[in-house]
Short mmCIF file of C-alpha atoms in Angstrom, two decimals:
data_model
loop_
_atom_site.label_atom_id
_atom_site.label_comp_id
_atom_site.label_asym_id
_atom_site.label_seq_id
_atom_site.Cartn_x
_atom_site.Cartn_y
_atom_site.Cartn_z
CA MET A 768 70.51 141.40 85.14
CA SER A 769 68.31 140.58 82.22
CA LYS A 770 67.35 136.91 81.15
CA GLU A 771 69.23 137.28 78.17
CA GLU A 772 72.33 138.12 79.94
CA ILE A 773 72.14 135.04 82.18
CA GLU A 774 71.45 132.72 79.21
CA ARG A 775 74.58 134.21 77.46
CA MET A 776 76.66 133.76 80.77
CA LYS A 777 75.37 130.26 81.02
CA LYS A 778 76.41 129.38 77.46
CA GLU A 779 79.95 131.09 78.01
CA ALA A 780 80.45 128.89 80.96
CA GLU A 781 79.14 125.80 79.49
CA ALA A 782 81.59 126.31 76.29
CA HIS A 783 84.75 127.03 78.79
CA ALA A 784 83.81 124.10 81.13
CA VAL A 785 86.07 121.77 79.01
CA GLU A 786 88.86 124.12 79.29
CA ASP A 787 88.41 124.61 82.83
CA ARG A 788 88.45 120.87 83.46
CA LYS A 789 91.72 120.34 81.52
CA LEU A 790 93.25 123.04 83.43
CA LYS A 791 92.31 121.85 86.75
CA GLU A 792 93.59 118.29 85.60
CA ILE A 793 96.96 119.85 84.82
CA ILE A 794 97.29 121.78 87.86
CA ASP A 795 96.51 118.80 89.80
CA LEU A 796 99.18 116.97 88.27
CA ARG A 797 101.67 119.50 88.73
CA ASN A 798 100.79 119.57 92.50
CA GLN A 799 101.28 115.73 92.44
CA ALA A 800 104.51 116.23 90.65
CA ASP A 801 105.73 118.89 93.23
CA ALA A 802 104.77 116.37 96.10
CA THR A 803 106.44 113.32 94.43
CA ILE A 804 109.56 115.34 93.93
CA TYR A 805 109.72 116.52 97.56
CA SER A 806 108.91 112.98 99.04
CA VAL A 807 111.65 111.27 96.62
CA GLU A 808 114.28 113.90 97.61
CA LYS A 809 113.57 113.46 101.13
CA THR A 810 113.78 109.82 100.75
CA LEU A 811 117.24 110.24 99.22
CA ARG A 812 118.58 112.36 102.08
CA ASP A 813 117.04 109.92 104.76
CA ALA A 814 118.40 106.90 102.97
CA GLY A 815 122.09 108.30 102.59
CA ASP A 816 124.68 105.91 101.64
CA LYS A 817 122.12 102.95 101.80
CA VAL A 818 121.03 103.76 98.10
CA PRO A 819 123.69 102.47 95.76
CA ALA A 820 125.16 105.18 93.60
CA ASP A 821 123.67 103.79 90.27
CA ILE A 822 119.95 103.99 91.44
CA LYS A 823 120.49 107.32 93.13
CA LYS A 824 121.72 108.59 89.79
CA GLY A 825 118.75 107.34 88.17
CA VAL A 826 116.31 108.71 90.38
CA GLU A 827 118.02 112.14 90.32
CA GLU A 828 117.73 112.17 86.68
CA LYS A 829 113.99 111.24 86.53
CA ILE A 830 113.38 114.01 89.15
CA GLU A 831 115.30 116.43 86.70
CA ALA A 832 113.12 115.39 83.95
CA VAL A 833 109.87 115.93 86.08
CA LYS A 834 111.10 119.13 86.94
CA LYS A 835 111.58 120.34 83.23
CA VAL A 836 108.23 119.45 82.22
CA LYS A 837 105.98 120.07 85.27
CA ASP A 838 105.34 123.87 84.23
CA GLY A 839 104.36 122.99 80.81
CA ASN A 840 100.93 122.39 79.62
CA ASP A 841 101.41 118.87 78.05
CA GLU A 842 99.70 116.75 80.30
CA THR A 843 100.84 113.38 78.67
CA VAL A 844 104.37 114.28 78.86
CA LEU A 845 104.11 115.14 82.40
CA ARG A 846 102.26 111.93 83.31
CA GLN A 847 104.94 109.83 81.56
CA ALA A 848 107.62 111.87 83.48
CA LEU A 849 105.89 111.16 86.79
CA ASP A 850 105.50 107.38 85.77
CA ALA A 851 108.81 107.07 85.06
CA LEU A 852 110.08 108.45 88.30
CA GLN A 853 107.50 106.24 90.23
CA GLN A 854 109.06 103.21 88.72
CA GLU A 855 112.48 104.39 89.57
CA ILE A 856 111.62 105.16 93.21
CA GLN A 857 110.56 101.63 93.67
CA LYS A 858 114.17 100.53 92.71
CA ILE A 859 114.94 102.32 96.04
CA GLY A 860 112.35 100.57 98.11
CA ALA A 861 113.56 97.17 96.66
CA GLU A 862 117.28 98.05 97.77
CA MET A 863 116.38 99.26 101.17
CA TYR A 864 114.11 95.98 101.64
CA LYS A 865 116.95 93.69 100.47
CA GLN A 866 119.46 95.58 102.73
CA GLU A 867 117.12 95.24 105.83
CA LYS A 868 116.46 91.59 105.29
CA ALA A 869 120.29 90.87 105.10
CA THR A 870 120.66 92.84 108.29
CA GLU A 871 117.79 91.11 109.77
CA LYS A 872 119.34 87.71 108.96
CA GLU A 873 122.57 88.86 110.39
CA VAL A 874 120.90 89.71 113.86
CA THR A 875 118.95 86.51 114.15
CA GLU A 876 121.60 84.06 113.65
CA GLU A 877 122.58 83.17 117.39
CA PRO A 878 126.28 83.30 117.96
CA GLU A 879 127.71 79.97 119.46
CA ILE A 880 128.41 79.79 123.21
CA LYS A 881 132.04 78.89 123.53
CA GLU A 882 132.63 78.70 127.27
CA LYS A 883 131.12 75.59 128.86
CA GLY A 884 131.83 74.11 131.88
CA GLU A 885 131.74 70.52 132.69
CA GLY A 886 128.86 68.47 131.14
CA GLY A 887 128.03 71.15 128.71
CA THR A 888 126.60 73.65 131.27
CA ILE A 889 127.46 77.37 131.49
CA LYS A 890 129.19 78.29 134.95
CA GLY A 891 127.51 81.22 136.46
CA GLU A 892 127.20 82.59 140.09
CA PHE A 893 123.90 82.70 141.72
CA GLU A 894 123.04 84.79 144.91
CA GLU A 895 119.66 84.85 146.73
CA GLY A 896 118.44 87.87 147.84
CA ASP A 897 117.08 88.42 151.45
CA GLY A 898 114.11 90.57 149.98
CA LYS A 899 114.53 93.38 152.62
CA LYS A 900 115.40 96.74 151.65
#
């Protein structure tokens, strides 16, 4: 190759660098959209009936919105759809946390002991083992 050809190729590469960078960004954003969709759908499957129907419907609508725009070339629209989906996902997390705390509260409350013997003591049997086998 001659020096002129090398210089011409360098100039072409510099001219296309901005385009290449934008293309890389949109591809990375599409990959992020695919990964987010997968993880949200898995979360919905795993959570099952624990997620209220209204929240689940909202998340599913946002997933569809991301799917519609992810193959386009408009980075701004895809970013907005992804942000909206991620905000909707937080509602699932908040609901799951709220349900977990309610369950935890029920479990930590100790039931009252109703069978008491004389003097408030609990009757029971005690055997002392001889320690031999």
